[in-house]
């Protein structure tokens, strides 16, 4: 999905006339860069996860280190590109990226609230409430990815929003796996 989106956006950037469609050309440049960044981040996350799976040592402190590293990436994403950017980006830029609806601003605020909620398991992993937050994270990220995909298919959001769906599905999988590991560790 990343590769197809990147080729689509970059192809449109190359073929758009420099003289007449500067705004449209700039849109394709932004979309290409954002998709490329999300793809790089996705590769980083999968390589980081493989780094932990290569050892296959079943020690709780290694599980916690893996969890904290990957959750930290999620927290950073919630604060910066999905939170502060949607709240404070200039309206002209959001309009250019087809994110100019008030709902995207609300999503930016909710992403910041989500970062505060997901910080609890990062800081207080041993608390029982952490399990429920982690389980909620799986559902939350899956539904967000499914909704953005449905909106993209119905042409209500642009390519930029849709390019984040693999990350949303990845974090849904991550939270699901972590909830299962948490349950397993709690039994011990």
PDB file of C-alpha atoms in Angstrom:
ATOM      1  CA  UNK A   1       0.000   0.000   0.000  1.00  0.00           C
ATOM      2  CA  UNK A   2       2.853   2.375   0.862  1.00  0.00           C
ATOM      3  CA  UNK A   3       4.733   1.668  -2.357  1.00  0.00           C
ATOM      4  CA  UNK A   4       1.669   2.070  -4.573  1.00  0.00           C
ATOM      5  CA  UNK A   5       0.687   5.301  -2.817  1.00  0.00           C
ATOM      6  CA  UNK A   6       4.218   6.654  -3.071  1.00  0.00           C
ATOM      7  CA  UNK A   7       4.477   5.865  -6.787  1.00  0.00           C
ATOM      8  CA  UNK A   8       1.039   7.365  -7.395  1.00  0.00           C
ATOM      9  CA  UNK A   9       1.842  10.605  -5.555  1.00  0.00           C
ATOM     10  CA  UNK A  10       5.353  10.908  -6.980  1.00  0.00           C
ATOM     11  CA  UNK A  11       4.127  10.125 -10.497  1.00  0.00           C
ATOM     12  CA  UNK A  12       1.545  12.893 -10.248  1.00  0.00           C
ATOM     13  CA  UNK A  13       4.206  15.252  -8.866  1.00  0.00           C
ATOM     14  CA  UNK A  14       6.444  14.575 -11.870  1.00  0.00           C
ATOM     15  CA  UNK A  15       3.680  14.883 -14.479  1.00  0.00           C
ATOM     16  CA  UNK A  16       2.001  18.013 -13.060  1.00  0.00           C
ATOM     17  CA  UNK A  17       2.940  21.175 -14.956  1.00  0.00           C
ATOM     18  CA  UNK A  18       5.250  23.552 -13.084  1.00  0.00           C
ATOM     19  CA  UNK A  19       3.827  26.673 -14.681  1.00  0.00           C
ATOM     20  CA  UNK A  20       0.090  26.243 -14.284  1.00  0.00           C
ATOM     21  CA  UNK A  21      -0.530  23.916 -11.334  1.00  0.00           C
ATOM     22  CA  UNK A  22       1.977  24.987  -8.687  1.00  0.00           C
ATOM     23  CA  UNK A  23      -0.469  24.356  -5.827  1.00  0.00           C
ATOM     24  CA  UNK A  24      -1.347  20.903  -7.101  1.00  0.00           C
ATOM     25  CA  UNK A  25       2.329  20.100  -7.663  1.00  0.00           C
ATOM     26  CA  UNK A  26       3.112  21.159  -4.094  1.00  0.00           C
ATOM     27  CA  UNK A  27       0.314  18.889  -2.853  1.00  0.00           C
ATOM     28  CA  UNK A  28       1.852  15.888  -4.608  1.00  0.00           C
ATOM     29  CA  UNK A  29       5.276  16.762  -3.183  1.00  0.00           C
ATOM     30  CA  UNK A  30       3.842  16.900   0.363  1.00  0.00           C
ATOM     31  CA  UNK A  31       1.951  13.663  -0.132  1.00  0.00           C
ATOM     32  CA  UNK A  32       5.034  11.910  -1.505  1.00  0.00           C
ATOM     33  CA  UNK A  33       7.112  13.018   1.463  1.00  0.00           C
ATOM     34  CA  UNK A  34       4.484  12.053   4.047  1.00  0.00           C
ATOM     35  CA  UNK A  35       3.923   8.618   2.504  1.00  0.00           C
ATOM     36  CA  UNK A  36       7.682   8.055   2.297  1.00  0.00           C
ATOM     37  CA  UNK A  37       8.039   9.058   5.965  1.00  0.00           C
ATOM     38  CA  UNK A  38       5.258   6.707   7.071  1.00  0.00           C
ATOM     39  CA  UNK A  39       6.831   3.894   5.036  1.00  0.00           C
ATOM     40  CA  UNK A  40      10.211   4.509   6.654  1.00  0.00           C
ATOM     41  CA  UNK A  41       8.617   4.519  10.089  1.00  0.00           C
ATOM     42  CA  UNK A  42       6.760   1.299   9.328  1.00  0.00           C
ATOM     43  CA  UNK A  43      10.026  -0.368   8.267  1.00  0.00           C
ATOM     44  CA  UNK A  44      11.724   0.907  11.425  1.00  0.00           C
ATOM     45  CA  UNK A  45       8.977  -0.562  13.609  1.00  0.00           C
ATOM     46  CA  UNK A  46       9.055  -3.952  11.924  1.00  0.00           C
ATOM     47  CA  UNK A  47      12.851  -4.114  12.132  1.00  0.00           C
ATOM     48  CA  UNK A  48      12.719  -3.089  15.785  1.00  0.00           C
ATOM     49  CA  UNK A  49      10.181  -5.815  16.481  1.00  0.00           C
ATOM     50  CA  UNK A  50      12.326  -8.409  14.693  1.00  0.00           C
ATOM     51  CA  UNK A  51      15.300  -7.342  16.808  1.00  0.00           C
ATOM     52  CA  UNK A  52      13.412  -8.457  19.896  1.00  0.00           C
ATOM     53  CA  UNK A  53      12.079 -11.663  18.331  1.00  0.00           C
ATOM     54  CA  UNK A  54      15.504 -12.893  17.169  1.00  0.00           C
ATOM     55  CA  UNK A  55      16.673 -13.581  20.723  1.00  0.00           C
ATOM     56  CA  UNK A  56      13.492 -15.517  21.672  1.00  0.00           C
ATOM     57  CA  UNK A  57      14.420 -15.197  25.343  1.00  0.00           C
ATOM     58  CA  UNK A  58      11.320 -15.275  27.506  1.00  0.00           C
ATOM     59  CA  UNK A  59      12.259 -12.811  30.210  1.00  0.00           C
ATOM     60  CA  UNK A  60       9.696 -10.322  31.482  1.00  0.00           C
ATOM     61  CA  UNK A  61      12.149  -7.414  31.561  1.00  0.00           C
ATOM     62  CA  UNK A  62      12.929  -7.934  27.847  1.00  0.00           C
ATOM     63  CA  UNK A  63       9.205  -7.937  27.079  1.00  0.00           C
ATOM     64  CA  UNK A  64       8.852  -4.662  28.970  1.00  0.00           C
ATOM     65  CA  UNK A  65      11.793  -3.116  27.099  1.00  0.00           C
ATOM     66  CA  UNK A  66      10.236  -4.116  23.759  1.00  0.00           C
ATOM     67  CA  UNK A  67       6.852  -2.789  24.820  1.00  0.00           C
ATOM     68  CA  UNK A  68       8.252   0.550  25.970  1.00  0.00           C
ATOM     69  CA  UNK A  69      10.301   1.110  22.810  1.00  0.00           C
ATOM     70  CA  UNK A  70       7.405   0.461  20.470  1.00  0.00           C
ATOM     71  CA  UNK A  71       4.885   2.338  22.607  1.00  0.00           C
ATOM     72  CA  UNK A  72       7.208   5.342  22.716  1.00  0.00           C
ATOM     73  CA  UNK A  73       7.040   5.523  18.914  1.00  0.00           C
ATOM     74  CA  UNK A  74       3.234   5.440  19.156  1.00  0.00           C
ATOM     75  CA  UNK A  75       3.254   8.215  21.769  1.00  0.00           C
ATOM     76  CA  UNK A  76       5.488  10.402  19.605  1.00  0.00           C
ATOM     77  CA  UNK A  77       3.190   9.846  16.611  1.00  0.00           C
ATOM     78  CA  UNK A  78       0.127  10.707  18.671  1.00  0.00           C
ATOM     79  CA  UNK A  79       1.662  13.953  19.898  1.00  0.00           C
ATOM     80  CA  UNK A  80       3.366  15.339  16.807  1.00  0.00           C
ATOM     81  CA  UNK A  81       1.979  14.378  13.416  1.00  0.00           C
ATOM     82  CA  UNK A  82      -1.464  13.226  14.531  1.00  0.00           C
ATOM     83  CA  UNK A  83      -1.976  15.653  17.400  1.00  0.00           C
ATOM     84  CA  UNK A  84      -0.203  18.980  17.165  1.00  0.00           C
ATOM     85  CA  UNK A  85      -0.031  19.032  13.368  1.00  0.00           C
ATOM     86  CA  UNK A  86      -3.779  18.595  12.970  1.00  0.00           C
ATOM     87  CA  UNK A  87      -4.457  21.223  15.639  1.00  0.00           C
ATOM     88  CA  UNK A  88      -1.975  23.927  14.688  1.00  0.00           C
ATOM     89  CA  UNK A  89      -1.171  23.494  10.990  1.00  0.00           C
ATOM     90  CA  UNK A  90      -2.172  26.435   8.804  1.00  0.00           C
ATOM     91  CA  UNK A  91      -5.617  26.069   7.282  1.00  0.00           C
ATOM     92  CA  UNK A  92      -4.191  26.475   3.774  1.00  0.00           C
ATOM     93  CA  UNK A  93      -1.876  23.493   4.281  1.00  0.00           C
ATOM     94  CA  UNK A  94      -4.656  21.338   5.714  1.00  0.00           C
ATOM     95  CA  UNK A  95      -6.877  22.310   2.794  1.00  0.00           C
ATOM     96  CA  UNK A  96      -4.092  21.390   0.397  1.00  0.00           C
ATOM     97  CA  UNK A  97      -3.828  17.938   2.013  1.00  0.00           C
ATOM     98  CA  UNK A  98      -7.636  17.559   2.079  1.00  0.00           C
ATOM     99  CA  UNK A  99      -7.675  17.599   5.888  1.00  0.00           C
ATOM    100  CA  UNK A 100      -9.502  20.911   6.288  1.00  0.00           C
ATOM    101  CA  UNK A 101     -12.613  19.545   8.011  1.00  0.00           C
ATOM    102  CA  UNK A 102     -13.232  20.461  11.632  1.00  0.00           C
ATOM    103  CA  UNK A 103     -13.293  16.739  12.379  1.00  0.00           C
ATOM    104  CA  UNK A 104      -9.553  16.538  11.656  1.00  0.00           C
ATOM    105  CA  UNK A 105      -8.961  19.284  14.240  1.00  0.00           C
ATOM    106  CA  UNK A 106     -11.048  17.306  16.745  1.00  0.00           C
ATOM    107  CA  UNK A 107      -9.025  14.208  15.873  1.00  0.00           C
ATOM    108  CA  UNK A 108      -5.859  16.171  16.644  1.00  0.00           C
ATOM    109  CA  UNK A 109      -7.182  16.992  20.113  1.00  0.00           C
ATOM    110  CA  UNK A 110      -8.302  13.423  20.690  1.00  0.00           C
ATOM    111  CA  UNK A 111      -4.854  12.181  19.629  1.00  0.00           C
ATOM    112  CA  UNK A 112      -3.298  14.290  22.383  1.00  0.00           C
ATOM    113  CA  UNK A 113      -5.788  12.859  24.882  1.00  0.00           C
ATOM    114  CA  UNK A 114      -4.936   9.382  23.571  1.00  0.00           C
ATOM    115  CA  UNK A 115      -1.239  10.058  24.137  1.00  0.00           C
ATOM    116  CA  UNK A 116      -1.995  10.891  27.768  1.00  0.00           C
ATOM    117  CA  UNK A 117      -4.047   7.718  28.167  1.00  0.00           C
ATOM    118  CA  UNK A 118      -1.426   5.499  26.495  1.00  0.00           C
ATOM    119  CA  UNK A 119       1.287   7.041  28.666  1.00  0.00           C
ATOM    120  CA  UNK A 120      -0.228   5.262  31.684  1.00  0.00           C
ATOM    121  CA  UNK A 121       0.825   1.736  30.589  1.00  0.00           C
ATOM    122  CA  UNK A 122       4.175   3.132  29.483  1.00  0.00           C
ATOM    123  CA  UNK A 123       4.835   4.487  32.958  1.00  0.00           C
ATOM    124  CA  UNK A 124       2.826   2.107  35.172  1.00  0.00           C
ATOM    125  CA  UNK A 125       2.924  -1.209  33.325  1.00  0.00           C
ATOM    126  CA  UNK A 126       2.336  -3.340  36.435  1.00  0.00           C
ATOM    127  CA  UNK A 127      -1.044  -1.755  37.227  1.00  0.00           C
ATOM    128  CA  UNK A 128      -4.128  -3.730  36.216  1.00  0.00           C
ATOM    129  CA  UNK A 129      -5.608  -0.689  34.444  1.00  0.00           C
ATOM    130  CA  UNK A 130      -2.725  -0.925  31.951  1.00  0.00           C
ATOM    131  CA  UNK A 131      -4.165  -4.156  30.560  1.00  0.00           C
ATOM    132  CA  UNK A 132      -7.506  -2.502  29.802  1.00  0.00           C
ATOM    133  CA  UNK A 133      -5.814   0.484  28.158  1.00  0.00           C
ATOM    134  CA  UNK A 134      -3.674  -1.830  26.031  1.00  0.00           C
ATOM    135  CA  UNK A 135      -6.726  -3.888  25.009  1.00  0.00           C
ATOM    136  CA  UNK A 136      -8.587  -0.663  24.190  1.00  0.00           C
ATOM    137  CA  UNK A 137      -5.591   0.404  22.074  1.00  0.00           C
ATOM    138  CA  UNK A 138      -6.004  -2.649  19.862  1.00  0.00           C
ATOM    139  CA  UNK A 139      -9.663  -1.865  19.203  1.00  0.00           C
ATOM    140  CA  UNK A 140      -9.061   1.879  18.865  1.00  0.00           C
ATOM    141  CA  UNK A 141      -6.297   1.564  16.274  1.00  0.00           C
ATOM    142  CA  UNK A 142      -8.124  -1.118  14.296  1.00  0.00           C
ATOM    143  CA  UNK A 143     -11.321   0.934  14.092  1.00  0.00           C
ATOM    144  CA  UNK A 144      -9.387   4.089  13.175  1.00  0.00           C
ATOM    145  CA  UNK A 145      -7.627   2.237  10.349  1.00  0.00           C
ATOM    146  CA  UNK A 146     -10.879   0.707   9.101  1.00  0.00           C
ATOM    147  CA  UNK A 147     -12.726   4.048   9.198  1.00  0.00           C
ATOM    148  CA  UNK A 148      -9.967   5.923   7.357  1.00  0.00           C
ATOM    149  CA  UNK A 149      -9.837   3.166   4.736  1.00  0.00           C
ATOM    150  CA  UNK A 150     -13.624   3.331   4.264  1.00  0.00           C
ATOM    151  CA  UNK A 151     -13.472   7.128   3.981  1.00  0.00           C
ATOM    152  CA  UNK A 152     -10.679   6.877   1.418  1.00  0.00           C
ATOM    153  CA  UNK A 153     -12.618   4.359  -0.663  1.00  0.00           C
ATOM    154  CA  UNK A 154     -15.645   6.676  -0.587  1.00  0.00           C
ATOM    155  CA  UNK A 155     -13.328   9.581  -1.634  1.00  0.00           C
ATOM    156  CA  UNK A 156     -13.929  11.590   1.532  1.00  0.00           C
ATOM    157  CA  UNK A 157     -10.278  11.716   2.614  1.00  0.00           C
ATOM    158  CA  UNK A 158      -7.111  12.108   0.625  1.00  0.00           C
ATOM    159  CA  UNK A 159      -4.170   9.862   0.044  1.00  0.00           C
ATOM    160  CA  UNK A 160      -2.253  11.396   2.968  1.00  0.00           C
ATOM    161  CA  UNK A 161      -4.799  10.214   5.531  1.00  0.00           C
ATOM    162  CA  UNK A 162      -5.005   6.782   3.965  1.00  0.00           C
ATOM    163  CA  UNK A 163      -1.227   6.392   4.000  1.00  0.00           C
ATOM    164  CA  UNK A 164      -1.367   6.251   7.810  1.00  0.00           C
ATOM    165  CA  UNK A 165      -3.609   3.168   7.862  1.00  0.00           C
ATOM    166  CA  UNK A 166      -0.814   0.573   7.774  1.00  0.00           C
ATOM    167  CA  UNK A 167       0.614   2.198  10.893  1.00  0.00           C
ATOM    168  CA  UNK A 168      -2.799   2.137  12.537  1.00  0.00           C
ATOM    169  CA  UNK A 169      -3.231  -1.547  11.717  1.00  0.00           C
ATOM    170  CA  UNK A 170       0.315  -2.247  12.891  1.00  0.00           C
ATOM    171  CA  UNK A 171      -0.408  -0.616  16.252  1.00  0.00           C
ATOM    172  CA  UNK A 172      -3.696  -2.536  16.495  1.00  0.00           C
ATOM    173  CA  UNK A 173      -1.699  -5.737  16.064  1.00  0.00           C
ATOM    174  CA  UNK A 174       0.955  -4.487  18.507  1.00  0.00           C
ATOM    175  CA  UNK A 175      -1.589  -3.685  21.224  1.00  0.00           C
ATOM    176  CA  UNK A 176      -3.376  -7.013  20.692  1.00  0.00           C
ATOM    177  CA  UNK A 177      -0.105  -8.917  21.079  1.00  0.00           C
ATOM    178  CA  UNK A 178       0.834  -6.880  24.136  1.00  0.00           C
ATOM    179  CA  UNK A 179      -2.545  -7.513  25.758  1.00  0.00           C
ATOM    180  CA  UNK A 180      -2.043 -11.255  25.287  1.00  0.00           C
ATOM    181  CA  UNK A 181       1.494 -11.078  26.690  1.00  0.00           C
ATOM    182  CA  UNK A 182       0.270  -8.992  29.622  1.00  0.00           C
ATOM    183  CA  UNK A 183      -2.405 -11.578  30.401  1.00  0.00           C
ATOM    184  CA  UNK A 184       0.176 -14.375  30.180  1.00  0.00           C
ATOM    185  CA  UNK A 185       2.605 -12.548  32.484  1.00  0.00           C
ATOM    186  CA  UNK A 186      -0.177 -11.717  34.941  1.00  0.00           C
ATOM    187  CA  UNK A 187      -1.002 -15.425  35.301  1.00  0.00           C
ATOM    188  CA  UNK A 188       2.582 -16.134  36.332  1.00  0.00           C
TER     189      UNK A 188
END
